[in-house]
Amino acid sequence: MTILFYLASAIAIISTLCVILQTNIVHALIYLILSLLAVAVIFYVLGAPFAAVLEAIVYAGAIMVLFLFVIMMLNMGQHTRDQEKSWLSARGWIAPGVMAGLLLVQLLSVFAQIDQDLSGQRIDVMAVSGLLFGPYVLAVELASILLLAGLVSAYHLAKK
Amino acid sequence: MSPIPFEHGLIVAGILFCLGIVGVLTRRNIVFVLMSLEVMLNACGLAFIVGAARWGNADGQVMFLMILTLAAAEVAVGLGLIIQIYRRFHTVDINVLSQMKG
């Protein structure tokens, strides 16, 4: 299981790197799906099978299909590749790379002081749903209102 | 089977988050920016799941579900905006959109 964690982490990081470096948008989307599925494997290894299943169904399934529909609607296939290449200059990478690198160094220096192990204990659906329909029931209701608002506004925005 | 160190899970989440930030800052195509935002939200969810695995309680997973809902709503609204922007300006370049008035 430990090896699976590091393997899935490596796949997630490498495919995310491919997402931000890719010029072909459909390939970038496929790499993003790969990254999300690798994160789902990490969730399973960490003892969260319910979150892993939701990650695969909702993120890698539903949200990525939405992206695919929009890419198809905007007809951003092969011919936008040259445009993307011209937009990606080496000079534009320096400042964001340095800033994100500094942030990463800070995060790593904070995390390096932690010396604890994960419990590896499985948290199944029963415990999560007990919380969802117990103390967090108001948050679930608010989430449903958020989704309804998202639905209405997306319909209104995309209308001709 | 040796247990996974807590900090390694957090480091993976941190690296994914920083990659998402680089994507948001460097790309000019608005669809790529939205995809990088998804990567960042996903990294936040990963950090919550790692926390839940460390202390062995389910609250972190509940928080992950909330992030999932937020990501779904955000993508729906964002893609609707992208479609409308493409109809009006016939481009997905955010540098052109920064010249909007009002």
PDB file of C-alpha atoms in Angstrom:
ATOM      1  CA  MET A   1       0.000   0.000   0.000  1.00  0.00           C
ATOM      2  CA  THR A   2       2.892   2.362   0.791  1.00  0.00           C
ATOM      3  CA  ILE A   3       4.415   1.760  -2.659  1.00  0.00           C
ATOM      4  CA  LEU A   4       0.988   2.397  -4.231  1.00  0.00           C
ATOM      5  CA  PHE A   5       0.810   5.767  -2.447  1.00  0.00           C
ATOM      6  CA  TYR A   6       4.179   6.950  -3.796  1.00  0.00           C
ATOM      7  CA  LEU A   7       3.441   5.591  -7.292  1.00  0.00           C
ATOM      8  CA  ALA A   8       0.070   7.356  -7.421  1.00  0.00           C
ATOM      9  CA  SER A   9       1.635  10.578  -6.088  1.00  0.00           C
ATOM     10  CA  ALA A  10       4.319  10.478  -8.796  1.00  0.00           C
ATOM     11  CA  ILE A  11       1.683   9.898 -11.498  1.00  0.00           C
ATOM     12  CA  ALA A  12      -0.464  12.746 -10.133  1.00  0.00           C
ATOM     13  CA  ILE A  13       2.435  15.231 -10.042  1.00  0.00           C
ATOM     14  CA  ILE A  14       3.859  14.298 -13.458  1.00  0.00           C
ATOM     15  CA  SER A  15       0.480  14.395 -15.200  1.00  0.00           C
ATOM     16  CA  THR A  16      -0.376  17.738 -13.559  1.00  0.00           C
ATOM     17  CA  LEU A  17       2.965  19.059 -14.847  1.00  0.00           C
ATOM     18  CA  CYS A  18       1.934  17.834 -18.310  1.00  0.00           C
ATOM     19  CA  VAL A  19      -1.409  19.700 -17.943  1.00  0.00           C
ATOM     20  CA  ILE A  20       0.255  23.075 -17.420  1.00  0.00           C
ATOM     21  CA  LEU A  21       2.901  22.492 -20.117  1.00  0.00           C
ATOM     22  CA  GLN A  22       0.610  21.028 -22.778  1.00  0.00           C
ATOM     23  CA  THR A  23      -0.377  23.083 -25.833  1.00  0.00           C
ATOM     24  CA  ASN A  24      -3.043  20.741 -27.165  1.00  0.00           C
ATOM     25  CA  ILE A  25      -6.087  21.350 -24.989  1.00  0.00           C
ATOM     26  CA  VAL A  26      -7.650  17.902 -25.454  1.00  0.00           C
ATOM     27  CA  HIS A  27      -4.393  16.205 -24.430  1.00  0.00           C
ATOM     28  CA  ALA A  28      -4.214  18.509 -21.396  1.00  0.00           C
ATOM     29  CA  LEU A  29      -7.730  17.424 -20.428  1.00  0.00           C
ATOM     30  CA  ILE A  30      -6.779  13.737 -20.705  1.00  0.00           C
ATOM     31  CA  TYR A  31      -3.722  14.377 -18.499  1.00  0.00           C
ATOM     32  CA  LEU A  32      -5.967  16.152 -15.989  1.00  0.00           C
ATOM     33  CA  ILE A  33      -8.293  13.122 -15.869  1.00  0.00           C
ATOM     34  CA  LEU A  34      -5.226  10.904 -15.285  1.00  0.00           C
ATOM     35  CA  SER A  35      -4.104  13.196 -12.456  1.00  0.00           C
ATOM     36  CA  LEU A  36      -7.556  13.129 -10.826  1.00  0.00           C
ATOM     37  CA  LEU A  37      -7.723   9.330 -11.046  1.00  0.00           C
ATOM     38  CA  ALA A  38      -4.258   9.101  -9.449  1.00  0.00           C
ATOM     39  CA  VAL A  39      -5.504  11.341  -6.612  1.00  0.00           C
ATOM     40  CA  ALA A  40      -8.505   8.996  -6.269  1.00  0.00           C
ATOM     41  CA  VAL A  41      -6.038   6.104  -5.790  1.00  0.00           C
ATOM     42  CA  ILE A  42      -4.241   8.172  -3.103  1.00  0.00           C
ATOM     43  CA  PHE A  43      -7.605   8.665  -1.344  1.00  0.00           C
ATOM     44  CA  TYR A  44      -8.226   4.920  -1.394  1.00  0.00           C
ATOM     45  CA  VAL A  45      -4.773   4.169   0.012  1.00  0.00           C
ATOM     46  CA  LEU A  46      -5.278   6.752   2.769  1.00  0.00           C
ATOM     47  CA  GLY A  47      -8.434   4.927   3.889  1.00  0.00           C
ATOM     48  CA  ALA A  48     -11.126   7.082   2.308  1.00  0.00           C
ATOM     49  CA  PRO A  49     -12.913   4.772  -0.181  1.00  0.00           C
ATOM     50  CA  PHE A  50     -16.053   6.964  -0.357  1.00  0.00           C
ATOM     51  CA  ALA A  51     -14.020  10.055  -1.280  1.00  0.00           C
ATOM     52  CA  ALA A  52     -12.081   8.003  -3.854  1.00  0.00           C
ATOM     53  CA  VAL A  53     -15.287   6.854  -5.559  1.00  0.00           C
ATOM     54  CA  LEU A  54     -16.715  10.396  -5.550  1.00  0.00           C
ATOM     55  CA  GLU A  55     -13.456  11.772  -6.959  1.00  0.00           C
ATOM     56  CA  ALA A  56     -13.634   9.287  -9.848  1.00  0.00           C
ATOM     57  CA  ILE A  57     -17.359   9.813 -10.533  1.00  0.00           C
ATOM     58  CA  VAL A  58     -17.818  13.540  -9.970  1.00  0.00           C
ATOM     59  CA  TYR A  59     -14.376  15.008 -10.786  1.00  0.00           C
ATOM     60  CA  ALA A  60     -12.978  12.656 -13.427  1.00  0.00           C
ATOM     61  CA  GLY A  61     -16.456  11.863 -14.751  1.00  0.00           C
ATOM     62  CA  ALA A  62     -18.924  14.740 -14.605  1.00  0.00           C
ATOM     63  CA  ILE A  63     -16.730  17.859 -14.380  1.00  0.00           C
ATOM     64  CA  MET A  64     -14.278  16.706 -17.060  1.00  0.00           C
ATOM     65  CA  VAL A  65     -17.162  15.831 -19.398  1.00  0.00           C
ATOM     66  CA  LEU A  66     -18.410  19.423 -18.938  1.00  0.00           C
ATOM     67  CA  PHE A  67     -14.945  20.670 -19.967  1.00  0.00           C
ATOM     68  CA  LEU A  68     -14.981  18.344 -22.981  1.00  0.00           C
ATOM     69  CA  PHE A  69     -18.402  19.654 -24.084  1.00  0.00           C
ATOM     70  CA  VAL A  70     -17.194  23.247 -23.913  1.00  0.00           C
ATOM     71  CA  ILE A  71     -13.970  22.441 -25.821  1.00  0.00           C
ATOM     72  CA  MET A  72     -16.106  20.768 -28.491  1.00  0.00           C
ATOM     73  CA  MET A  73     -18.527  23.726 -28.590  1.00  0.00           C
ATOM     74  CA  LEU A  74     -15.711  26.266 -28.945  1.00  0.00           C
ATOM     75  CA  ASN A  75     -14.076  24.035 -31.595  1.00  0.00           C
ATOM     76  CA  MET A  76     -10.653  24.316 -29.952  1.00  0.00           C
ATOM     77  CA  GLY A  77      -8.946  21.369 -31.584  1.00  0.00           C
ATOM     78  CA  GLN A  78      -5.773  21.185 -33.618  1.00  0.00           C
ATOM     79  CA  HIS A  79      -5.756  24.731 -34.986  1.00  0.00           C
ATOM     80  CA  THR A  80      -5.428  26.401 -31.581  1.00  0.00           C
ATOM     81  CA  ARG A  81      -2.164  24.564 -30.929  1.00  0.00           C
ATOM     82  CA  ASP A  82       0.033  27.057 -32.786  1.00  0.00           C
ATOM     83  CA  GLN A  83      -1.750  29.912 -31.051  1.00  0.00           C
ATOM     84  CA  GLU A  84      -1.102  28.254 -27.668  1.00  0.00           C
ATOM     85  CA  LYS A  85       2.567  27.766 -28.578  1.00  0.00           C
ATOM     86  CA  SER A  86       2.957  31.440 -29.420  1.00  0.00           C
ATOM     87  CA  TRP A  87       1.238  32.397 -26.152  1.00  0.00           C
ATOM     88  CA  LEU A  88       3.618  30.281 -24.072  1.00  0.00           C
ATOM     89  CA  SER A  89       6.869  32.240 -24.056  1.00  0.00           C
ATOM     90  CA  ALA A  90       9.776  31.163 -21.873  1.00  0.00           C
ATOM     91  CA  ARG A  91       9.957  34.647 -20.360  1.00  0.00           C
ATOM     92  CA  GLY A  92       6.422  34.419 -18.993  1.00  0.00           C
ATOM     93  CA  TRP A  93       7.337  31.368 -16.922  1.00  0.00           C
ATOM     94  CA  ILE A  94      10.099  33.012 -14.863  1.00  0.00           C
ATOM     95  CA  ALA A  95       8.141  35.182 -12.418  1.00  0.00           C
ATOM     96  CA  PRO A  96       5.294  32.705 -11.722  1.00  0.00           C
ATOM     97  CA  GLY A  97       7.805  29.851 -11.448  1.00  0.00           C
ATOM     98  CA  VAL A  98       9.947  31.733  -8.929  1.00  0.00           C
ATOM     99  CA  MET A  99       6.946  32.814  -6.851  1.00  0.00           C
ATOM    100  CA  ALA A 100       5.366  29.357  -6.795  1.00  0.00           C
ATOM    101  CA  GLY A 101       8.795  27.873  -6.026  1.00  0.00           C
ATOM    102  CA  LEU A 102       9.185  30.204  -3.032  1.00  0.00           C
ATOM    103  CA  LEU A 103       5.717  29.215  -1.811  1.00  0.00           C
ATOM    104  CA  LEU A 104       6.615  25.544  -2.207  1.00  0.00           C
ATOM    105  CA  VAL A 105       9.887  25.994  -0.275  1.00  0.00           C
ATOM    106  CA  GLN A 106       7.969  27.673   2.559  1.00  0.00           C
ATOM    107  CA  LEU A 107       5.400  24.869   2.624  1.00  0.00           C
ATOM    108  CA  LEU A 108       8.140  22.219   2.598  1.00  0.00           C
ATOM    109  CA  SER A 109      10.016  23.901   5.446  1.00  0.00           C
ATOM    110  CA  VAL A 110       6.827  23.945   7.524  1.00  0.00           C
ATOM    111  CA  PHE A 111       5.965  20.331   6.686  1.00  0.00           C
ATOM    112  CA  ALA A 112       9.534  19.175   7.441  1.00  0.00           C
ATOM    113  CA  GLN A 113       9.003  19.970  11.139  1.00  0.00           C
ATOM    114  CA  ILE A 114       6.126  17.470  11.342  1.00  0.00           C
ATOM    115  CA  ASP A 115       7.166  13.997  12.389  1.00  0.00           C
ATOM    116  CA  GLN A 116       3.999  11.925  12.609  1.00  0.00           C
ATOM    117  CA  ASP A 117       2.574   8.885  10.853  1.00  0.00           C
ATOM    118  CA  LEU A 118      -0.837   8.469   9.258  1.00  0.00           C
ATOM    119  CA  SER A 119      -3.090   6.108  11.182  1.00  0.00           C
ATOM    120  CA  GLY A 120      -4.018   4.167   8.039  1.00  0.00           C
ATOM    121  CA  GLN A 121      -7.417   3.524   9.581  1.00  0.00           C
ATOM    122  CA  ARG A 122     -10.275   3.010   7.104  1.00  0.00           C
ATOM    123  CA  ILE A 123     -13.134   5.509   7.385  1.00  0.00           C
ATOM    124  CA  ASP A 124     -16.093   3.972   5.587  1.00  0.00           C
ATOM    125  CA  VAL A 125     -19.288   5.465   4.157  1.00  0.00           C
ATOM    126  CA  MET A 126     -21.210   4.858   7.370  1.00  0.00           C
ATOM    127  CA  ALA A 127     -19.091   7.278   9.440  1.00  0.00           C
ATOM    128  CA  VAL A 128     -19.148   9.978   6.733  1.00  0.00           C
ATOM    129  CA  SER A 129     -22.900   9.774   6.126  1.00  0.00           C
ATOM    130  CA  GLY A 130     -23.552   9.719   9.866  1.00  0.00           C
ATOM    131  CA  LEU A 131     -21.824  13.086  10.083  1.00  0.00           C
ATOM    132  CA  LEU A 132     -23.456  14.405   6.886  1.00  0.00           C
ATOM    133  CA  PHE A 133     -26.969  13.743   8.140  1.00  0.00           C
ATOM    134  CA  GLY A 134     -26.147  14.585  11.753  1.00  0.00           C
ATOM    135  CA  PRO A 135     -24.151  17.674  12.745  1.00  0.00           C
ATOM    136  CA  TYR A 136     -23.444  18.801   9.158  1.00  0.00           C
ATOM    137  CA  VAL A 137     -27.016  18.645   7.819  1.00  0.00           C
ATOM    138  CA  LEU A 138     -27.181  22.455   7.485  1.00  0.00           C
ATOM    139  CA  ALA A 139     -23.971  22.418   5.401  1.00  0.00           C
ATOM    140  CA  VAL A 140     -25.530  19.786   3.109  1.00  0.00           C
ATOM    141  CA  GLU A 141     -28.631  21.953   2.650  1.00  0.00           C
ATOM    142  CA  LEU A 142     -26.458  24.982   1.880  1.00  0.00           C
ATOM    143  CA  ALA A 143     -24.447  22.912  -0.615  1.00  0.00           C
ATOM    144  CA  SER A 144     -27.674  21.920  -2.374  1.00  0.00           C
ATOM    145  CA  ILE A 145     -28.712  25.589  -2.571  1.00  0.00           C
ATOM    146  CA  LEU A 146     -25.239  26.415  -3.959  1.00  0.00           C
ATOM    147  CA  LEU A 147     -25.648  23.748  -6.654  1.00  0.00           C
ATOM    148  CA  LEU A 148     -29.112  25.058  -7.533  1.00  0.00           C
ATOM    149  CA  ALA A 149     -27.744  28.603  -7.796  1.00  0.00           C
ATOM    150  CA  GLY A 150     -24.903  27.302  -9.989  1.00  0.00           C
ATOM    151  CA  LEU A 151     -27.394  25.508 -12.223  1.00  0.00           C
ATOM    152  CA  VAL A 152     -29.631  28.566 -12.640  1.00  0.00           C
ATOM    153  CA  SER A 153     -26.741  30.961 -13.273  1.00  0.00           C
ATOM    154  CA  ALA A 154     -25.001  28.604 -15.730  1.00  0.00           C
ATOM    155  CA  TYR A 155     -28.274  28.258 -17.666  1.00  0.00           C
ATOM    156  CA  HIS A 156     -28.766  32.006 -17.667  1.00  0.00           C
ATOM    157  CA  LEU A 157     -25.149  32.822 -18.635  1.00  0.00           C
ATOM    158  CA  ALA A 158     -24.894  30.330 -21.487  1.00  0.00           C
ATOM    159  CA  LYS A 159     -28.227  31.406 -23.001  1.00  0.00           C
ATOM    160  CA  LYS A 160     -27.993  33.251 -26.313  1.00  0.00           C
TER     161      LYS A 160
ATOM    162  CA  MET B   1       3.692  -2.490   5.758  1.00  0.00           C
ATOM    163  CA  SER B   2       5.242   0.684   7.129  1.00  0.00           C
ATOM    164  CA  PRO B   3       2.861   3.610   7.739  1.00  0.00           C
ATOM    165  CA  ILE B   4       2.983   6.573   5.359  1.00  0.00           C
ATOM    166  CA  PRO B   5       4.427   9.698   7.035  1.00  0.00           C
ATOM    167  CA  PHE B   6       1.859  12.474   7.537  1.00  0.00           C
ATOM    168  CA  GLU B   7       4.106  15.115   5.952  1.00  0.00           C
ATOM    169  CA  HIS B   8       4.464  13.177   2.687  1.00  0.00           C
ATOM    170  CA  GLY B   9       0.731  13.426   2.029  1.00  0.00           C
ATOM    171  CA  LEU B  10       0.831  17.152   2.766  1.00  0.00           C
ATOM    172  CA  ILE B  11       3.878  17.594   0.512  1.00  0.00           C
ATOM    173  CA  VAL B  12       2.036  15.981  -2.406  1.00  0.00           C
ATOM    174  CA  ALA B  13      -0.913  18.333  -1.808  1.00  0.00           C
ATOM    175  CA  GLY B  14       1.472  21.316  -1.630  1.00  0.00           C
ATOM    176  CA  ILE B  15       3.234  20.402  -4.882  1.00  0.00           C
ATOM    177  CA  LEU B  16      -0.099  19.968  -6.704  1.00  0.00           C
ATOM    178  CA  PHE B  17      -1.299  23.339  -5.342  1.00  0.00           C
ATOM    179  CA  CYS B  18       1.877  25.122  -6.510  1.00  0.00           C
ATOM    180  CA  LEU B  19       1.600  23.535  -9.975  1.00  0.00           C
ATOM    181  CA  GLY B  20      -1.978  24.840 -10.130  1.00  0.00           C
ATOM    182  CA  ILE B  21      -0.784  28.350  -9.198  1.00  0.00           C
ATOM    183  CA  VAL B  22       1.869  28.259 -11.946  1.00  0.00           C
ATOM    184  CA  GLY B  23      -0.820  27.185 -14.423  1.00  0.00           C
ATOM    185  CA  VAL B  24      -3.164  30.026 -13.401  1.00  0.00           C
ATOM    186  CA  LEU B  25      -0.386  32.613 -13.669  1.00  0.00           C
ATOM    187  CA  THR B  26       1.203  31.515 -16.951  1.00  0.00           C
ATOM    188  CA  ARG B  27      -1.597  30.384 -19.252  1.00  0.00           C
ATOM    189  CA  ARG B  28      -3.440  32.861 -21.459  1.00  0.00           C
ATOM    190  CA  ASN B  29      -6.177  30.510 -22.571  1.00  0.00           C
ATOM    191  CA  ILE B  30      -9.089  30.927 -20.140  1.00  0.00           C
ATOM    192  CA  VAL B  31     -10.020  27.222 -20.330  1.00  0.00           C
ATOM    193  CA  PHE B  32      -6.511  26.317 -19.114  1.00  0.00           C
ATOM    194  CA  VAL B  33      -6.887  28.810 -16.271  1.00  0.00           C
ATOM    195  CA  LEU B  34     -10.121  27.112 -15.197  1.00  0.00           C
ATOM    196  CA  MET B  35      -8.434  23.690 -15.409  1.00  0.00           C
ATOM    197  CA  SER B  36      -5.569  24.922 -13.200  1.00  0.00           C
ATOM    198  CA  LEU B  37      -8.143  26.210 -10.681  1.00  0.00           C
ATOM    199  CA  GLU B  38      -9.578  22.681 -10.617  1.00  0.00           C
ATOM    200  CA  VAL B  39      -6.094  21.331  -9.836  1.00  0.00           C
ATOM    201  CA  MET B  40      -5.779  23.787  -6.926  1.00  0.00           C
ATOM    202  CA  LEU B  41      -9.204  22.887  -5.477  1.00  0.00           C
ATOM    203  CA  ASN B  42      -8.334  19.220  -5.814  1.00  0.00           C
ATOM    204  CA  ALA B  43      -5.070  19.776  -3.901  1.00  0.00           C
ATOM    205  CA  CYS B  44      -7.069  21.414  -1.071  1.00  0.00           C
ATOM    206  CA  GLY B  45      -9.340  18.365  -0.970  1.00  0.00           C
ATOM    207  CA  LEU B  46      -6.298  16.093  -0.839  1.00  0.00           C
ATOM    208  CA  ALA B  47      -4.949  18.033   2.162  1.00  0.00           C
ATOM    209  CA  PHE B  48      -8.294  17.579   3.962  1.00  0.00           C
ATOM    210  CA  ILE B  49      -8.312  13.828   3.264  1.00  0.00           C
ATOM    211  CA  VAL B  50      -4.720  13.544   4.537  1.00  0.00           C
ATOM    212  CA  GLY B  51      -5.808  15.332   7.714  1.00  0.00           C
ATOM    213  CA  ALA B  52      -8.760  12.986   8.094  1.00  0.00           C
ATOM    214  CA  ALA B  53      -6.428  10.007   7.696  1.00  0.00           C
ATOM    215  CA  ARG B  54      -4.033  11.401  10.302  1.00  0.00           C
ATOM    216  CA  TRP B  55      -6.602  11.810  13.076  1.00  0.00           C
ATOM    217  CA  GLY B  56      -8.877   8.993  11.941  1.00  0.00           C
ATOM    218  CA  ASN B  57     -12.126  10.955  11.945  1.00  0.00           C
ATOM    219  CA  ALA B  58     -14.581  11.581   9.120  1.00  0.00           C
ATOM    220  CA  ASP B  59     -14.859  15.391   9.340  1.00  0.00           C
ATOM    221  CA  GLY B  60     -12.120  15.835   6.738  1.00  0.00           C
ATOM    222  CA  GLN B  61     -14.083  13.743   4.264  1.00  0.00           C
ATOM    223  CA  VAL B  62     -17.202  15.856   4.875  1.00  0.00           C
ATOM    224  CA  MET B  63     -15.090  18.929   4.097  1.00  0.00           C
ATOM    225  CA  PHE B  64     -13.877  17.213   0.902  1.00  0.00           C
ATOM    226  CA  LEU B  65     -17.505  16.717  -0.152  1.00  0.00           C
ATOM    227  CA  MET B  66     -18.115  20.447   0.352  1.00  0.00           C
ATOM    228  CA  ILE B  67     -15.053  21.247  -1.825  1.00  0.00           C
ATOM    229  CA  LEU B  68     -16.385  18.851  -4.481  1.00  0.00           C
ATOM    230  CA  THR B  69     -19.742  20.667  -4.504  1.00  0.00           C
ATOM    231  CA  LEU B  70     -17.984  24.026  -4.710  1.00  0.00           C
ATOM    232  CA  ALA B  71     -15.844  22.823  -7.635  1.00  0.00           C
ATOM    233  CA  ALA B  72     -18.892  21.548  -9.521  1.00  0.00           C
ATOM    234  CA  ALA B  73     -20.793  24.833  -9.080  1.00  0.00           C
ATOM    235  CA  GLU B  74     -17.690  26.893  -9.956  1.00  0.00           C
ATOM    236  CA  VAL B  75     -17.051  24.914 -13.150  1.00  0.00           C
ATOM    237  CA  ALA B  76     -20.672  25.230 -14.272  1.00  0.00           C
ATOM    238  CA  VAL B  77     -20.667  29.021 -13.854  1.00  0.00           C
ATOM    239  CA  GLY B  78     -17.134  29.401 -15.254  1.00  0.00           C
ATOM    240  CA  LEU B  79     -17.848  27.394 -18.389  1.00  0.00           C
ATOM    241  CA  GLY B  80     -21.081  29.337 -18.936  1.00  0.00           C
ATOM    242  CA  LEU B  81     -19.037  32.538 -18.745  1.00  0.00           C
ATOM    243  CA  ILE B  82     -16.445  31.129 -21.182  1.00  0.00           C
ATOM    244  CA  ILE B  83     -19.168  30.300 -23.725  1.00  0.00           C
ATOM    245  CA  GLN B  84     -20.620  33.807 -23.434  1.00  0.00           C
ATOM    246  CA  ILE B  85     -17.134  35.423 -23.718  1.00  0.00           C
ATOM    247  CA  TYR B  86     -16.359  33.364 -26.812  1.00  0.00           C
ATOM    248  CA  ARG B  87     -19.655  34.433 -28.416  1.00  0.00           C
ATOM    249  CA  ARG B  88     -18.989  38.120 -27.801  1.00  0.00           C
ATOM    250  CA  PHE B  89     -15.230  38.441 -28.379  1.00  0.00           C
ATOM    251  CA  HIS B  90     -14.462  35.327 -30.497  1.00  0.00           C
ATOM    252  CA  THR B  91     -11.373  34.637 -28.425  1.00  0.00           C
ATOM    253  CA  VAL B  92     -10.330  32.806 -25.260  1.00  0.00           C
ATOM    254  CA  ASP B  93      -7.316  35.089 -24.662  1.00  0.00           C
ATOM    255  CA  ILE B  94      -7.587  36.671 -21.200  1.00  0.00           C
ATOM    256  CA  ASN B  95      -5.278  39.540 -22.219  1.00  0.00           C
ATOM    257  CA  VAL B  96      -7.942  40.730 -24.662  1.00  0.00           C
ATOM    258  CA  LEU B  97     -10.595  40.453 -21.963  1.00  0.00           C
ATOM    259  CA  SER B  98      -8.592  42.618 -19.560  1.00  0.00           C
ATOM    260  CA  GLN B  99      -9.325  45.575 -21.838  1.00  0.00           C
ATOM    261  CA  MET B 100     -13.044  45.406 -21.053  1.00  0.00           C
ATOM    262  CA  LYS B 101     -14.551  48.624 -19.768  1.00  0.00           C
ATOM    263  CA  GLY B 102     -16.974  48.909 -16.858  1.00  0.00           C
TER     264      GLY B 102
END
